[in-house]
XYZ file of C-alpha atoms in Angstrom:
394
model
C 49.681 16.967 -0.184
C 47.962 16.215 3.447
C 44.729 17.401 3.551
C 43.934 20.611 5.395
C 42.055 20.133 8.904
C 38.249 21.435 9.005
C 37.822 23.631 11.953
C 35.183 22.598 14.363
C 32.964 25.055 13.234
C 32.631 22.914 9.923
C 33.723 19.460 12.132
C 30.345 19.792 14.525
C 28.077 19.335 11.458
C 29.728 15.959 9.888
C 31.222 14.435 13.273
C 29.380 11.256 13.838
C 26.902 10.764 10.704
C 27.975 7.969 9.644
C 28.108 4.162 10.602
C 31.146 2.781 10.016
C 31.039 -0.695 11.551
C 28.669 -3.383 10.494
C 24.956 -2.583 11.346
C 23.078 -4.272 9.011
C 21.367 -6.971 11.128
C 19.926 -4.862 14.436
C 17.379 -6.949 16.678
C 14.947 -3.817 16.262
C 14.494 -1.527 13.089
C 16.298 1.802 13.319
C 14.430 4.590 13.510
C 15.294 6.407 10.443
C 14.616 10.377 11.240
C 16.597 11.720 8.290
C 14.840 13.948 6.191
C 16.964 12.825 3.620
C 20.023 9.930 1.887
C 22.641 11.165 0.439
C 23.145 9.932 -3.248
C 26.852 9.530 -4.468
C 26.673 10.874 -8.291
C 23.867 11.106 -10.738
C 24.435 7.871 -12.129
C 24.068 7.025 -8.031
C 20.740 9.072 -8.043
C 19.193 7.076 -11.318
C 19.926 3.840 -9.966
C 17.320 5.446 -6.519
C 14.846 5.869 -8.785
C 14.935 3.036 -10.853
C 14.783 0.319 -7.777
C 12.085 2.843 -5.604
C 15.033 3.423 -2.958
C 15.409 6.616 -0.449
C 16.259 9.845 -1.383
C 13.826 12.410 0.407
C 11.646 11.702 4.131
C 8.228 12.263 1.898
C 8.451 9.873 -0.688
C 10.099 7.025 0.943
C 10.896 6.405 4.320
C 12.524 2.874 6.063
C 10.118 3.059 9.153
C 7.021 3.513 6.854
C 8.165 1.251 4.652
C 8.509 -1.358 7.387
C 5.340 -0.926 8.694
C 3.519 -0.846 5.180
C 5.150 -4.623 4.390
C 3.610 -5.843 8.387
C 0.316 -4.320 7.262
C -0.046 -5.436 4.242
C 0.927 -9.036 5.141
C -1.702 -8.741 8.134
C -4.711 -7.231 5.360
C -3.817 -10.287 3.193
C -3.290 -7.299 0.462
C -0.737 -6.822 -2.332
C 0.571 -3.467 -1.024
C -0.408 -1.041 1.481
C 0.433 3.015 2.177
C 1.410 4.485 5.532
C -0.746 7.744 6.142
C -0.282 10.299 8.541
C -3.810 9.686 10.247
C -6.951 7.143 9.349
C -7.977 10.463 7.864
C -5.317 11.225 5.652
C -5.690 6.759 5.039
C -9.876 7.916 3.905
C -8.991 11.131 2.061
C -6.100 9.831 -0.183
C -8.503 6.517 -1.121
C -11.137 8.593 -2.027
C -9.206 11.055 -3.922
C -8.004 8.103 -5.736
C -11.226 6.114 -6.359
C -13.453 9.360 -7.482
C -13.376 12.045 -9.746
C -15.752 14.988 -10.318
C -19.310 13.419 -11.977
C -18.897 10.261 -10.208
C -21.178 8.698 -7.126
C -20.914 6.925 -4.215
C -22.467 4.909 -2.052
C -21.891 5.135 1.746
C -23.371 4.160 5.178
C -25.123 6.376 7.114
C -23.328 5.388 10.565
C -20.147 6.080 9.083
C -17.455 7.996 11.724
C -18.889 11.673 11.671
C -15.800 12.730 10.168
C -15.816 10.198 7.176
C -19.554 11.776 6.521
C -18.073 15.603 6.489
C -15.453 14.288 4.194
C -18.131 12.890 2.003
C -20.083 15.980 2.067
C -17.008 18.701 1.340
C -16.753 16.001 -1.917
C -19.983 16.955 -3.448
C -18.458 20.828 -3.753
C -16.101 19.021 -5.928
C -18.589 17.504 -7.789
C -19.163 13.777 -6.487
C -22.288 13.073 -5.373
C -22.775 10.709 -2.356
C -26.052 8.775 -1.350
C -26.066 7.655 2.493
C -27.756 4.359 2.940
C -27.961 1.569 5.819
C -25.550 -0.499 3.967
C -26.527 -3.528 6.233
C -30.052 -3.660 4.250
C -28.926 -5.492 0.609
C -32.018 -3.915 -1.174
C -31.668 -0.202 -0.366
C -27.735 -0.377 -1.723
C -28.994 -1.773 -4.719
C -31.506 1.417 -5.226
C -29.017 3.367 -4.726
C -26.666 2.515 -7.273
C -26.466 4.905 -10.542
C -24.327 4.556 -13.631
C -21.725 7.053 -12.198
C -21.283 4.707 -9.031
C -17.554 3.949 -8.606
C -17.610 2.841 -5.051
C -19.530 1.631 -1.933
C -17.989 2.664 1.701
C -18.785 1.201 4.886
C -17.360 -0.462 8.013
C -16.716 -3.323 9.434
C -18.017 -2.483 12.941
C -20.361 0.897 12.879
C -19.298 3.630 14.776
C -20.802 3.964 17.356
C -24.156 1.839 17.030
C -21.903 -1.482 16.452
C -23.404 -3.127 14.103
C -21.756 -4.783 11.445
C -21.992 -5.942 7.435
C -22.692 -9.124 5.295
C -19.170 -7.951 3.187
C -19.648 -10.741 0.639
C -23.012 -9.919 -0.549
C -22.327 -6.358 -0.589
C -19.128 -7.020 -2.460
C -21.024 -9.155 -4.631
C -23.384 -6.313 -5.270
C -21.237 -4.069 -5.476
C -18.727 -5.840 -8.286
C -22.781 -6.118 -10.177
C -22.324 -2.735 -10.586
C -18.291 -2.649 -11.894
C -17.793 -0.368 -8.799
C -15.134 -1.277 -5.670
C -15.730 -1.660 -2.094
C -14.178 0.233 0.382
C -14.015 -0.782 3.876
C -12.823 0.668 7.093
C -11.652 -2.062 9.535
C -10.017 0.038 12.396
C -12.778 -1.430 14.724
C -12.054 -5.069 13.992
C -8.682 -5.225 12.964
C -7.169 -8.034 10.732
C -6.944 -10.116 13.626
C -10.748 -10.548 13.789
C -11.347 -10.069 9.960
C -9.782 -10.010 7.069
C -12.538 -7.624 4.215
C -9.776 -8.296 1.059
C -10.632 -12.084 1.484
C -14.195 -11.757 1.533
C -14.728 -9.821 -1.640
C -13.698 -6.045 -0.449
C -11.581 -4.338 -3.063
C -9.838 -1.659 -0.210
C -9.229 -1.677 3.386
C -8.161 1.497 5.155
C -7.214 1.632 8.984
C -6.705 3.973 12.086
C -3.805 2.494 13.003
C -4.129 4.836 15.700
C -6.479 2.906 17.565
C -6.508 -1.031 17.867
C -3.309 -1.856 15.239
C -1.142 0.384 17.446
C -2.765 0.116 20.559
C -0.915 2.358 23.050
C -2.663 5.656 22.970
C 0.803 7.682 21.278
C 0.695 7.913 17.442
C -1.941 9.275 14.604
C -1.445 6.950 11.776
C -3.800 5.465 8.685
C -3.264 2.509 6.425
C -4.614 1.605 2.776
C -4.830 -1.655 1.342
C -5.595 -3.152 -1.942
C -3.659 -4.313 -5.007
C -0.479 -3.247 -6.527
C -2.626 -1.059 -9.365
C -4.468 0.836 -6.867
C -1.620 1.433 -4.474
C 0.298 2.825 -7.130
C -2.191 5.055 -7.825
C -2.638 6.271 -4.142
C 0.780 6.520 -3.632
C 1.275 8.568 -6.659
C -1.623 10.844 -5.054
C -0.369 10.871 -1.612
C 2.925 12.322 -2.292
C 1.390 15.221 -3.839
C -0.975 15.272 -1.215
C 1.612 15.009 1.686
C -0.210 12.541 3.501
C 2.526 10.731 4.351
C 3.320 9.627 7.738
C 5.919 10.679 10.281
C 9.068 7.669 10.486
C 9.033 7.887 14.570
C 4.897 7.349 14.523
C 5.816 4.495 12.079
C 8.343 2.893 14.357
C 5.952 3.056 17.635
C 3.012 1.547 15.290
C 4.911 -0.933 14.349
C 6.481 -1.638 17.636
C 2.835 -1.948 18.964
C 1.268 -4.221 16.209
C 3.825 -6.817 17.484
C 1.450 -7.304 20.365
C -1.878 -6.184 18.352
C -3.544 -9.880 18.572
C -2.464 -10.597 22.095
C -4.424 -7.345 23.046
C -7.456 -7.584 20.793
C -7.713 -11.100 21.908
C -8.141 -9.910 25.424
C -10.185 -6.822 24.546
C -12.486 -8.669 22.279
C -12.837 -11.095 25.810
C -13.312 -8.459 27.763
C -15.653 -6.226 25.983
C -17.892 -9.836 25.898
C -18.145 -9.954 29.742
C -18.566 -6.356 30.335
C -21.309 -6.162 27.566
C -22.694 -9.573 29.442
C -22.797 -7.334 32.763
C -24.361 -4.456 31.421
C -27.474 -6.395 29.716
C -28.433 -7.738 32.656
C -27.702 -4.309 34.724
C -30.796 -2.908 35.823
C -29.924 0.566 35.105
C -29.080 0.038 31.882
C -31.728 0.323 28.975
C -29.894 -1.151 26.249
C -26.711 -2.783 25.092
C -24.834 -2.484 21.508
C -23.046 -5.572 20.396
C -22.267 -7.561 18.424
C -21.164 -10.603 20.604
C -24.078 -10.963 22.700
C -26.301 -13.933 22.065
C -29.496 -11.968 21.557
C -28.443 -9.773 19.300
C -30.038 -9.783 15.682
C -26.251 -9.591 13.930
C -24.940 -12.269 15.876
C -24.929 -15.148 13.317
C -23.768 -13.250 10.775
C -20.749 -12.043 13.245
C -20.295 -15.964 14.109
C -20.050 -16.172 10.404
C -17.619 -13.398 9.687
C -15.840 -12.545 12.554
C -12.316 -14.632 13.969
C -11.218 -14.850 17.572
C -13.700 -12.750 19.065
C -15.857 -9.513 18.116
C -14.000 -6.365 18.649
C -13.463 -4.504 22.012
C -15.770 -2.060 21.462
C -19.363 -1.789 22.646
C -21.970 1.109 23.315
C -25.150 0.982 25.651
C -28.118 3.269 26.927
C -28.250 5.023 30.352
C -31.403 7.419 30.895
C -30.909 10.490 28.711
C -30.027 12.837 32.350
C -27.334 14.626 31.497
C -26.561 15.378 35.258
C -27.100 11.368 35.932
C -24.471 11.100 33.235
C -21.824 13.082 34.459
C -22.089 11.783 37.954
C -21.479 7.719 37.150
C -18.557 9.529 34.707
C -17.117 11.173 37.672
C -17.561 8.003 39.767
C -15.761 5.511 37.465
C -12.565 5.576 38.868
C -9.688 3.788 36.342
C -11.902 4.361 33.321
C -11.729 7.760 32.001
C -13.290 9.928 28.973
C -11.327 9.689 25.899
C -11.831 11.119 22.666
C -10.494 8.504 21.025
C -10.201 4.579 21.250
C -8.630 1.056 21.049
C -6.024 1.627 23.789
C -4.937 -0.714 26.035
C -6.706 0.791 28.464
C -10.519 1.296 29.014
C -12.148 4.717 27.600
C -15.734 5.708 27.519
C -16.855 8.601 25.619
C -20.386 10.413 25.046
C -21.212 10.272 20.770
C -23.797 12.175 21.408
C -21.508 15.439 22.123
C -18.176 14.335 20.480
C -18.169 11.567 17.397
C -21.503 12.838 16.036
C -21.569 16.257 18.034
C -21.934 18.422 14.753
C -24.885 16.059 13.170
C -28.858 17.360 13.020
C -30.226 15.511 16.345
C -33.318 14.071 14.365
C -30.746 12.616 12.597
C -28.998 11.487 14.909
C -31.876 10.133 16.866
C -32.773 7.817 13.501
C -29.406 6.267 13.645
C -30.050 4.838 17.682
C -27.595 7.637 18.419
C -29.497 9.105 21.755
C -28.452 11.438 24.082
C -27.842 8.544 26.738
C -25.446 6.461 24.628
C -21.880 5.945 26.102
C -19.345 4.168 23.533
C -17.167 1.598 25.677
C -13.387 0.950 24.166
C -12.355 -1.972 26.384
C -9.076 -2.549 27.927
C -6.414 -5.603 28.706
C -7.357 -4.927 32.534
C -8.229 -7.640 34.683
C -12.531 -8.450 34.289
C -13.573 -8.156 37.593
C -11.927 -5.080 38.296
C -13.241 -3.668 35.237
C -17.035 -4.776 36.125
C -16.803 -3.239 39.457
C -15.889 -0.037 38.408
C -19.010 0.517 36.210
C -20.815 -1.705 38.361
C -20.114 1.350 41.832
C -20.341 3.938 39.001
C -23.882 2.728 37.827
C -25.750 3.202 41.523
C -25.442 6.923 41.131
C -28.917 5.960 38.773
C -30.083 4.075 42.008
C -31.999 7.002 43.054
């Protein structure tokens, strides 16, 4: 009996779903949008479950996936999640790591937002104890039998300074706890945490790793054991990352050392420029000569030391906004590690919600300007805040 024609009505929904050529070799991953895969029987649906494969958008995903084997490769880890933001990447490892009764120990120039994350946890019952994780002997007072981890950064945000990561993770594996690091600023390209003793990286990828100013995506990275237990978390959670910001990421971290290469050469010359500008009071990082971190950032640190950089102007707020308004291809950004050059005030956005005495004891000032440096060309870069800096010549 010939089968019965489906009227378009029906036809316009299955028209066109399926591939029915060979397409298993493309030059560039698909970009898998499906919110689901169909499954065949229930014998079809074990056999899913049994080898991890795809059967709904926030479990498992082909884009995420793809992106969590390039990242974990790059991390030198054993596995890796995709989040949804470096947020969502901070959240789901700290979920993981504490529960309520236990402690840990974190910097005090952690991202603002890390610190109000920190904070909401001791409603839950975790206590936290901010230190300058830089200084070996105030981490060790701060330990307590209920520590479980120590969190920091690889570059601080936005004071850039940075860690000795073995002898904290040395310290910190004293004490049976793990370390947690945040390496959005550096990247794996300029250092890799996992091989120096840290027990979990987590990553912005949308800053540096993606590079291109259009996704909001986080990364964690440790062993299988852990993973597992994050991803277990982050499904509940819903942390999970969209597949098209996955596919962009990834697309972008193809190109990721070319451009921190260039930003981390960049950001050198432009911090070089500034030091020696008159108008300048003070400049943050890590790569200059005279700076009391730089051995240990010679020591650490591959292929350069990060595009990013801070430095003091007068605290005049109206002086301020007038060499903003003069720059003329750098613009304010509220965010960072684009290809292009942002500057942004910490003062009133990163830390805009923190006491100001605070704030003040952390070198945060009210004349700081946090530099993300660009791939553009040097000299046109130094111009531009070299014209925007004699609005000061008054």
């Amino acid at each position: 009996m010939m089968k019965k024609e489906n009227t378009r009505e029906t036809d316009i929904l299955y028209k066109g779903t399926r591939v029915k050529k060979n397409a298993r070799t493309p030059e560039t991953l698909p970009l898998y949008l499906t919110t689901a895969f169909n499954v065949d029987d229930l014998a079809d649906l074990k056999n899913r479950y049994k080898e991890q494969g795809y059967t709904y958008i926030r479990t498992r995903n082909p884009n995420r996936n793809a992106l969590s084997e390039l990242v974990t490769y790059l991390e030198k880890g054993q596995n890796s999640i995709i989040c949804s933001s470096g947020m969502a990447a901070i959240s789901t490892t700290l979920l993981t790591v504490c529960h309520s009764g236990d402690h840990i120990v974190a910097d005090h120039t952690l991202y603002g937002e890390s610190i109000d994350l920190l904070e909401k946890l001791k409603t839950y019952g975790v206590s936290v104890t901010f230190v300058n994780v830089a200084d070996r002997d105030e981490v060790e007072k701060a330990f307590t039998k209920h520590t479980v981890a120590v969190y920091t950064e690889t570059i601080s945000n936005p004071t850039i300074n940075t860690i000795d990561i073995e002898k904290i993770a040395a310290l910190t594996h004293e004490h049976k706890s793990q370390l947690i690091i945040d390496n959005t600023f550096a990247t794996s390209y300029l250092l890799s945490p996992l091989t120096q003793g840290a027990d979990i990286v987590v990553n912005s990828l949308t800053k540096f790793a993606n590079g291109h100013s259009d996704v909001c995506l986080g990364s964690v990275t440790s062993s299988n054991a852990f993973i597992k237990k994050a991803y277990d978390l982050q499904v509940l959670l819903g942390t999970t990352a969209a597949p098209f910001d996955a596919w962009l990421c990834e697309r972008g971290m193809r190109t990721m050392d070319l451009r921190v290469q260039k930003q981390s050469d960049n950001a050198l010359e432009l911090a070089r420029f500034l030091k020696n500008s008159k108008f300048v009071k003070k400049v943050h990082y890590i790569g200059l000569a005279d700076h009391t971190q730089h051995q240990l950032a010679k020591k650490q640190f591959s292929n350069g030391y990060g595009g990013m950089l801070s430095f003091e102007l007068s605290e005049n707020e109206t002086l301020i906004n007038k060499f903003l308004n003069k720059l003329t291809f750098v613009h304010y950004a509220m965010t960072l590690g684009g290809y292009r050059t942002t500057i942004s005030h910490p003062a009133t956005s990163s830390h805009y919600d923190m006491p100001k005495d605070q704030r003040l004891k952390l070198g945060i000032t009210d004349g700081l300007l946090r530099v993300s440096v660009g791939i553009e060309n040097i000299n046109d870069l130094i111009e531009d805040f070299k014209d925007a800096l004699t609005v000061y010549d008054v």
